[in-house]
PDB file of C-alpha atoms in Angstrom:
ATOM      1  CA  GLU F 132       2.451 127.441  26.923  1.00 70.00           C
ATOM      2  CA  ALA F 133       0.313 129.133  29.571  1.00 74.00           C
ATOM      3  CA  ILE F 134       1.992 127.001  32.245  1.00 66.00           C
ATOM      4  CA  CYS F 135       5.435 128.118  31.060  1.00 68.00           C
ATOM      5  CA  GLU F 136       4.420 131.776  31.095  1.00 75.00           C
ATOM      6  CA  ARG F 137       2.925 131.630  34.609  1.00 70.00           C
ATOM      7  CA  ALA F 138       5.946 129.740  35.949  1.00 67.00           C
ATOM      8  CA  GLY F 139       8.378 132.150  34.302  1.00 72.00           C
ATOM      9  CA  PHE F 140      10.059 129.442  32.216  1.00 72.00           C
ATOM     10  CA  THR F 141      10.833 129.344  28.557  1.00 77.00           C
ATOM     11  CA  ARG F 142       9.254 126.465  26.711  1.00 75.00           C
ATOM     12  CA  GLY F 143      12.662 124.858  26.252  1.00 78.00           C
ATOM     13  CA  ALA F 144      13.453 125.052  29.970  1.00 75.00           C
ATOM     14  CA  PHE F 145      10.077 123.548  30.796  1.00 69.00           C
ATOM     15  CA  TYR F 146      10.425 120.624  28.390  1.00 71.00           C
ATOM     16  CA  SER F 147      13.985 119.905  29.527  1.00 78.00           C
ATOM     17  CA  SER F 148      12.518 119.214  32.969  1.00 76.00           C
ATOM     18  CA  PHE F 149       9.057 117.879  32.055  1.00 75.00           C
ATOM     19  CA  SER F 150       8.248 116.169  28.782  1.00 77.00           C
ATOM     20  CA  THR F 151       4.489 116.589  29.341  1.00 73.00           C
ATOM     21  CA  THR F 152       2.113 118.489  31.591  1.00 70.00           C
ATOM     22  CA  ASP F 153       1.327 115.111  33.186  1.00 70.00           C
ATOM     23  CA  ASP F 154       4.984 114.910  34.260  1.00 74.00           C
ATOM     24  CA  LEU F 155       4.685 118.373  35.789  1.00 75.00           C
ATOM     25  CA  LEU F 156       1.453 117.477  37.561  1.00 73.00           C
ATOM     26  CA  LEU F 157       3.018 114.289  38.932  1.00 74.00           C
ATOM     27  CA  ALA F 158       6.069 116.214  40.182  1.00 76.00           C
ATOM     28  CA  VAL F 159       3.919 118.803  41.975  1.00 76.00           C
ATOM     29  CA  PHE F 160       1.639 116.126  43.412  1.00 74.00           C
ATOM     30  CA  ASP F 161       4.562 113.997  44.560  1.00 77.00           C
ATOM     31  CA  ALA F 162       6.393 116.934  46.181  1.00 80.00           C
ATOM     32  CA  ARG F 163       3.289 118.082  48.069  1.00 77.00           C
ATOM     33  CA  SER F 164       2.536 114.539  49.200  1.00 77.00           C
ATOM     34  CA  ARG F 165       6.064 114.108  50.564  1.00 80.00           C
ATOM     35  CA  ASP F 166       5.760 117.422  52.420  1.00 81.00           C
ATOM     36  CA  ILE F 167       2.441 116.374  53.982  1.00 78.00           C
ATOM     37  CA  THR F 168       3.820 112.981  55.065  1.00 79.00           C
ATOM     38  CA  ALA F 169       6.979 114.509  56.558  1.00 82.00           C
ATOM     39  CA  GLU F 170       4.985 117.171  58.416  1.00 81.00           C
ATOM     40  CA  LEU F 171       2.560 114.584  59.747  1.00 79.00           C
ATOM     41  CA  GLY F 172       5.436 112.399  60.960  1.00 81.00           C
ATOM     42  CA  ARG F 173       7.093 115.282  62.801  1.00 82.00           C
ATOM     43  CA  ASN F 174       3.828 116.406  64.383  1.00 80.00           C
ATOM     44  CA  VAL F 175       2.708 112.938  65.512  1.00 78.00           C
ATOM     45  CA  ASP F 176       6.162 112.118  66.899  1.00 79.00           C
ATOM     46  CA  ALA F 177       6.215 115.455  68.765  1.00 81.00           C
ATOM     47  CA  ALA F 178       2.759 114.741  70.218  1.00 76.00           C
ATOM     48  CA  LEU F 179       3.808 111.250  71.324  1.00 73.00           C
ATOM     49  CA  VAL F 180       7.056 112.490  72.913  1.00 73.00           C
ATOM     50  CA  SER F 181       5.464 115.476  74.646  1.00 70.00           C
ATOM     51  CA  ARG F 182       3.062 113.227  76.536  1.00 56.00           C
ATOM     52  CA  THR F 183       0.108 114.713  74.728  1.00 56.00           C
ATOM     53  CA  ALA F 184      -0.369 111.362  73.067  1.00 53.00           C
ATOM     54  CA  PRO F 185      -3.989 110.401  72.598  1.00 55.00           C
ATOM     55  CA  GLN F 186      -5.543 108.209  75.258  1.00 68.00           C
ATOM     56  CA  ASP F 187      -8.148 106.519  73.065  1.00 76.00           C
ATOM     57  CA  VAL F 188      -9.049 105.942  69.435  1.00 80.00           C
ATOM     58  CA  ASP F 189     -11.224 109.064  69.218  1.00 82.00           C
ATOM     59  CA  GLN F 190      -8.371 111.224  70.473  1.00 79.00           C
ATOM     60  CA  LEU F 191      -5.937 109.618  68.017  1.00 80.00           C
ATOM     61  CA  ALA F 192      -8.403 110.171  65.167  1.00 84.00           C
ATOM     62  CA  THR F 193      -8.861 113.810  66.152  1.00 81.00           C
ATOM     63  CA  LEU F 194      -5.087 114.274  66.391  1.00 78.00           C
ATOM     64  CA  LEU F 195      -4.603 112.814  62.904  1.00 79.00           C
ATOM     65  CA  ALA F 196      -7.478 114.897  61.518  1.00 82.00           C
ATOM     66  CA  ILE F 197      -5.927 118.062  62.966  1.00 78.00           C
ATOM     67  CA  LEU F 198      -2.376 117.277  61.885  1.00 75.00           C
ATOM     68  CA  LEU F 199      -3.228 116.292  58.323  1.00 75.00           C
ATOM     69  CA  PRO F 200      -3.680 119.458  56.294  1.00 69.00           C
ATOM     70  CA  HIS F 201      -7.118 120.213  54.905  1.00 69.00           C
ATOM     71  CA  ASP F 202      -6.119 122.182  51.847  1.00 71.00           C
ATOM     72  CA  GLU F 203      -8.834 122.652  49.238  1.00 73.00           C
ATOM     73  CA  ILE F 204      -6.284 123.420  46.514  1.00 73.00           C
ATOM     74  CA  TRP F 205      -4.448 120.188  47.365  1.00 72.00           C
ATOM     75  CA  PHE F 206      -7.646 118.158  47.036  1.00 74.00           C
ATOM     76  CA  ARG F 207      -8.504 119.810  43.743  1.00 75.00           C
ATOM     77  CA  LEU F 208      -4.989 119.021  42.501  1.00 73.00           C
ATOM     78  CA  ARG F 209      -5.420 115.469  43.778  1.00 73.00           C
ATOM     79  CA  GLY F 210      -8.642 115.115  41.778  1.00 76.00           C
ATOM     80  CA  LEU F 211      -6.948 116.419  38.644  1.00 75.00           C
ATOM     81  CA  PHE F 212      -4.001 114.090  39.192  1.00 73.00           C
ATOM     82  CA  LEU F 213      -6.281 111.076  39.625  1.00 75.00           C
ATOM     83  CA  ALA F 214      -8.268 111.965  36.517  1.00 77.00           C
ATOM     84  CA  GLN F 215      -5.148 112.481  34.420  1.00 70.00           C
ATOM     85  CA  THR F 216      -3.266 109.406  35.580  1.00 68.00           C
ATOM     86  CA  GLY F 217      -6.231 107.078  35.210  1.00 66.00           C
ATOM     87  CA  ILE F 218      -6.434 107.662  31.475  1.00 70.00           C
ATOM     88  CA  SER F 219      -3.348 105.780  30.323  1.00 73.00           C
ATOM     89  CA  GLU F 220      -1.536 102.646  31.391  1.00 80.00           C
ATOM     90  CA  ASP F 221       1.553 104.731  32.094  1.00 75.00           C
ATOM     91  CA  GLY F 222      -0.552 107.006  34.289  1.00 72.00           C
ATOM     92  CA  ARG F 223      -2.012 104.072  36.204  1.00 78.00           C
ATOM     93  CA  ASN F 224       1.513 102.700  36.720  1.00 81.00           C
ATOM     94  CA  ARG F 225       2.623 106.091  38.058  1.00 76.00           C
ATOM     95  CA  LEU F 226      -0.362 106.225  40.364  1.00 78.00           C
ATOM     96  CA  THR F 227       0.403 102.723  41.656  1.00 82.00           C
ATOM     97  CA  SER F 228       4.043 103.667  42.296  1.00 82.00           C
ATOM     98  CA  PHE F 229       2.967 106.838  44.044  1.00 80.00           C
ATOM     99  CA  ARG F 230       0.457 105.003  46.248  1.00 84.00           C
ATOM    100  CA  ASN F 231       3.001 102.291  47.138  1.00 89.00           C
ATOM    101  CA  ARG F 232       5.542 104.910  48.201  1.00 86.00           C
ATOM    102  CA  GLN F 233       2.889 106.753  50.219  1.00 85.00           C
ATOM    103  CA  VAL F 234       1.964 103.559  52.074  1.00 90.00           C
ATOM    104  CA  GLU F 235       5.643 102.745  52.760  1.00 91.00           C
ATOM    105  CA  GLU F 236       6.176 106.213  54.234  1.00 87.00           C
ATOM    106  CA  LEU F 237       3.026 106.149  56.380  1.00 88.00           C
ATOM    107  CA  GLU F 238       3.254 102.576  57.723  1.00 93.00           C
ATOM    108  CA  PRO F 239       5.907 103.239  60.403  1.00 92.00           C
ATOM    109  CA  LEU F 240       4.124 106.405  61.519  1.00 87.00           C
ATOM    110  CA  ILE F 241       0.778 104.646  61.902  1.00 90.00           C
ATOM    111  CA  VAL F 242       2.364 101.692  63.715  1.00 91.00           C
ATOM    112  CA  ARG F 243       4.126 104.065  66.176  1.00 87.00           C
ATOM    113  CA  ALA F 244       0.891 105.936  66.814  1.00 85.00           C
ATOM    114  CA  LEU F 245      -1.078 102.718  67.413  1.00 88.00           C
ATOM    115  CA  ARG F 246       1.579 101.250  69.704  1.00 86.00           C
ATOM    116  CA  SER F 247       1.582 104.431  71.777  1.00 80.00           C
ATOM    117  CA  PHE F 248      -1.612 103.268  73.400  1.00 73.00           C
ATOM    118  CA  ASP F 249      -1.482  99.539  72.915  1.00 82.00           C
ATOM    119  CA  LEU F 250      -3.400  99.075  69.671  1.00 88.00           C
ATOM    120  CA  ARG F 251      -2.567  96.865  66.728  1.00 93.00           C
ATOM    121  CA  PRO F 252      -4.230  96.380  63.359  1.00 95.00           C
ATOM    122  CA  THR F 253      -6.444  93.347  62.765  1.00 96.00           C
ATOM    123  CA  VAL F 254      -5.596  93.494  59.061  1.00 97.00           C
ATOM    124  CA  PRO F 255      -2.229  93.843  57.315  1.00 97.00           C
ATOM    125  CA  VAL F 256      -0.687  97.239  58.113  1.00 96.00           C
ATOM    126  CA  GLU F 257      -0.761  98.128  54.406  1.00 96.00           C
ATOM    127  CA  THR F 258      -4.531  97.591  54.375  1.00 96.00           C
ATOM    128  CA  LEU F 259      -4.973  99.767  57.466  1.00 96.00           C
ATOM    129  CA  VAL F 260      -2.886 102.554  55.940  1.00 94.00           C
ATOM    130  CA  LEU F 261      -4.839 102.405  52.672  1.00 94.00           C
ATOM    131  CA  ALA F 262      -8.115 102.499  54.618  1.00 95.00           C
ATOM    132  CA  LEU F 263      -6.934 105.533  56.607  1.00 92.00           C
ATOM    133  CA  ILE F 264      -5.805 107.302  53.425  1.00 89.00           C
ATOM    134  CA  SER F 265      -9.164 106.556  51.812  1.00 91.00           C
ATOM    135  CA  ALA F 266     -11.068 107.761  54.865  1.00 93.00           C
ATOM    136  CA  PHE F 267      -9.104 110.981  55.118  1.00 88.00           C
ATOM    137  CA  GLU F 268      -9.202 111.752  51.399  1.00 85.00           C
ATOM    138  CA  GLY F 269     -12.902 110.939  51.141  1.00 89.00           C
ATOM    139  CA  ALA F 270     -13.848 113.011  54.175  1.00 90.00           C
ATOM    140  CA  SER F 271     -11.616 115.883  53.054  1.00 85.00           C
ATOM    141  CA  SER F 272     -13.079 115.916  49.563  1.00 83.00           C
ATOM    142  CA  THR F 273     -16.610 115.703  50.947  1.00 88.00           C
ATOM    143  CA  SER F 274     -16.011 118.532  53.411  1.00 86.00           C
ATOM    144  CA  ILE F 275     -14.879 121.115  50.858  1.00 82.00           C
ATOM    145  CA  GLY F 276     -17.035 124.155  51.471  1.00 85.00           C
ATOM    146  CA  MET F 277     -17.943 123.178  55.059  1.00 89.00           C
ATOM    147  CA  SER F 278     -16.895 125.252  58.039  1.00 90.00           C
ATOM    148  CA  GLU F 279     -13.511 124.224  59.428  1.00 87.00           C
ATOM    149  CA  THR F 280     -15.201 122.883  62.573  1.00 91.00           C
ATOM    150  CA  ALA F 281     -17.620 120.693  60.601  1.00 93.00           C
ATOM    151  CA  ALA F 282     -14.845 119.529  58.259  1.00 89.00           C
ATOM    152  CA  LEU F 283     -12.566 118.611  61.166  1.00 89.00           C
ATOM    153  CA  HIS F 284     -15.386 116.714  62.856  1.00 92.00           C
ATOM    154  CA  LEU F 285     -16.138 114.745  59.679  1.00 93.00           C
ATOM    155  CA  ARG F 286     -12.463 113.846  59.176  1.00 91.00           C
ATOM    156  CA  ALA F 287     -12.052 112.797  62.828  1.00 91.00           C
ATOM    157  CA  VAL F 288     -15.221 110.662  62.873  1.00 94.00           C
ATOM    158  CA  THR F 289     -14.287 108.968  59.600  1.00 94.00           C
ATOM    159  CA  ILE F 290     -10.732 108.200  60.749  1.00 92.00           C
ATOM    160  CA  ALA F 291     -12.071 106.938  64.110  1.00 92.00           C
ATOM    161  CA  ALA F 292     -14.489 104.603  62.320  1.00 94.00           C
ATOM    162  CA  VAL F 293     -11.599 103.013  60.431  1.00 94.00           C
ATOM    163  CA  LEU F 294      -9.470 102.714  63.580  1.00 92.00           C
ATOM    164  CA  VAL F 295     -12.299 101.193  65.619  1.00 92.00           C
ATOM    165  CA  GLY F 296     -13.199  98.810  62.824  1.00 94.00           C
ATOM    166  CA  ILE F 297      -9.767  97.375  62.100  1.00 94.00           C
ATOM    167  CA  THR F 298      -7.674  97.681  65.261  1.00 93.00           C
ATOM    168  CA  GLU F 299      -7.721  95.944  68.618  1.00 91.00           C
ATOM    169  CA  ARG F 300      -6.026  96.231  71.976  1.00 87.00           C
ATOM    170  CA  THR F 301      -2.647  94.553  72.135  1.00 87.00           C
ATOM    171  CA  PRO F 302      -2.797  91.539  74.462  1.00 86.00           C
ATOM    172  CA  GLU F 303      -0.942  92.061  77.738  1.00 76.00           C
TER     173      GLU F 303
END
């Protein structure tokens, strides 16, 4: 009821769109995730086209760390979403579907970024994307409360570690 009041919806209007608060949480989480992925894609593509493409793995990691939003509210919402969806089988299925879609959307972006300076993954692209997501989310969650400079550094170093560990130069 409190959600309906804050959103300015009647209870009936709310339940015609969302049968549970979990459905609402999933919709908000999914919409924000799509926005982040689309923004990242535009920003990375713009960087690659404008010849400001990174020259090495550290520069690519820093670029990704800068372009991915560090939003404390988003990471709190993410934590709530993960806690809620992990409780039921339906929730776990939703989480799996969400993660699969996220990987599908990020794979082409990551491949374009790697190719821009002759890198390729040494593991399946899906594994690389999941490792990058895990690195970013872990570093972002850990850096809540840090200065923006320290948080950016932690995200960049963590992303670089993944890139160094599971990519290689493309053979000539």
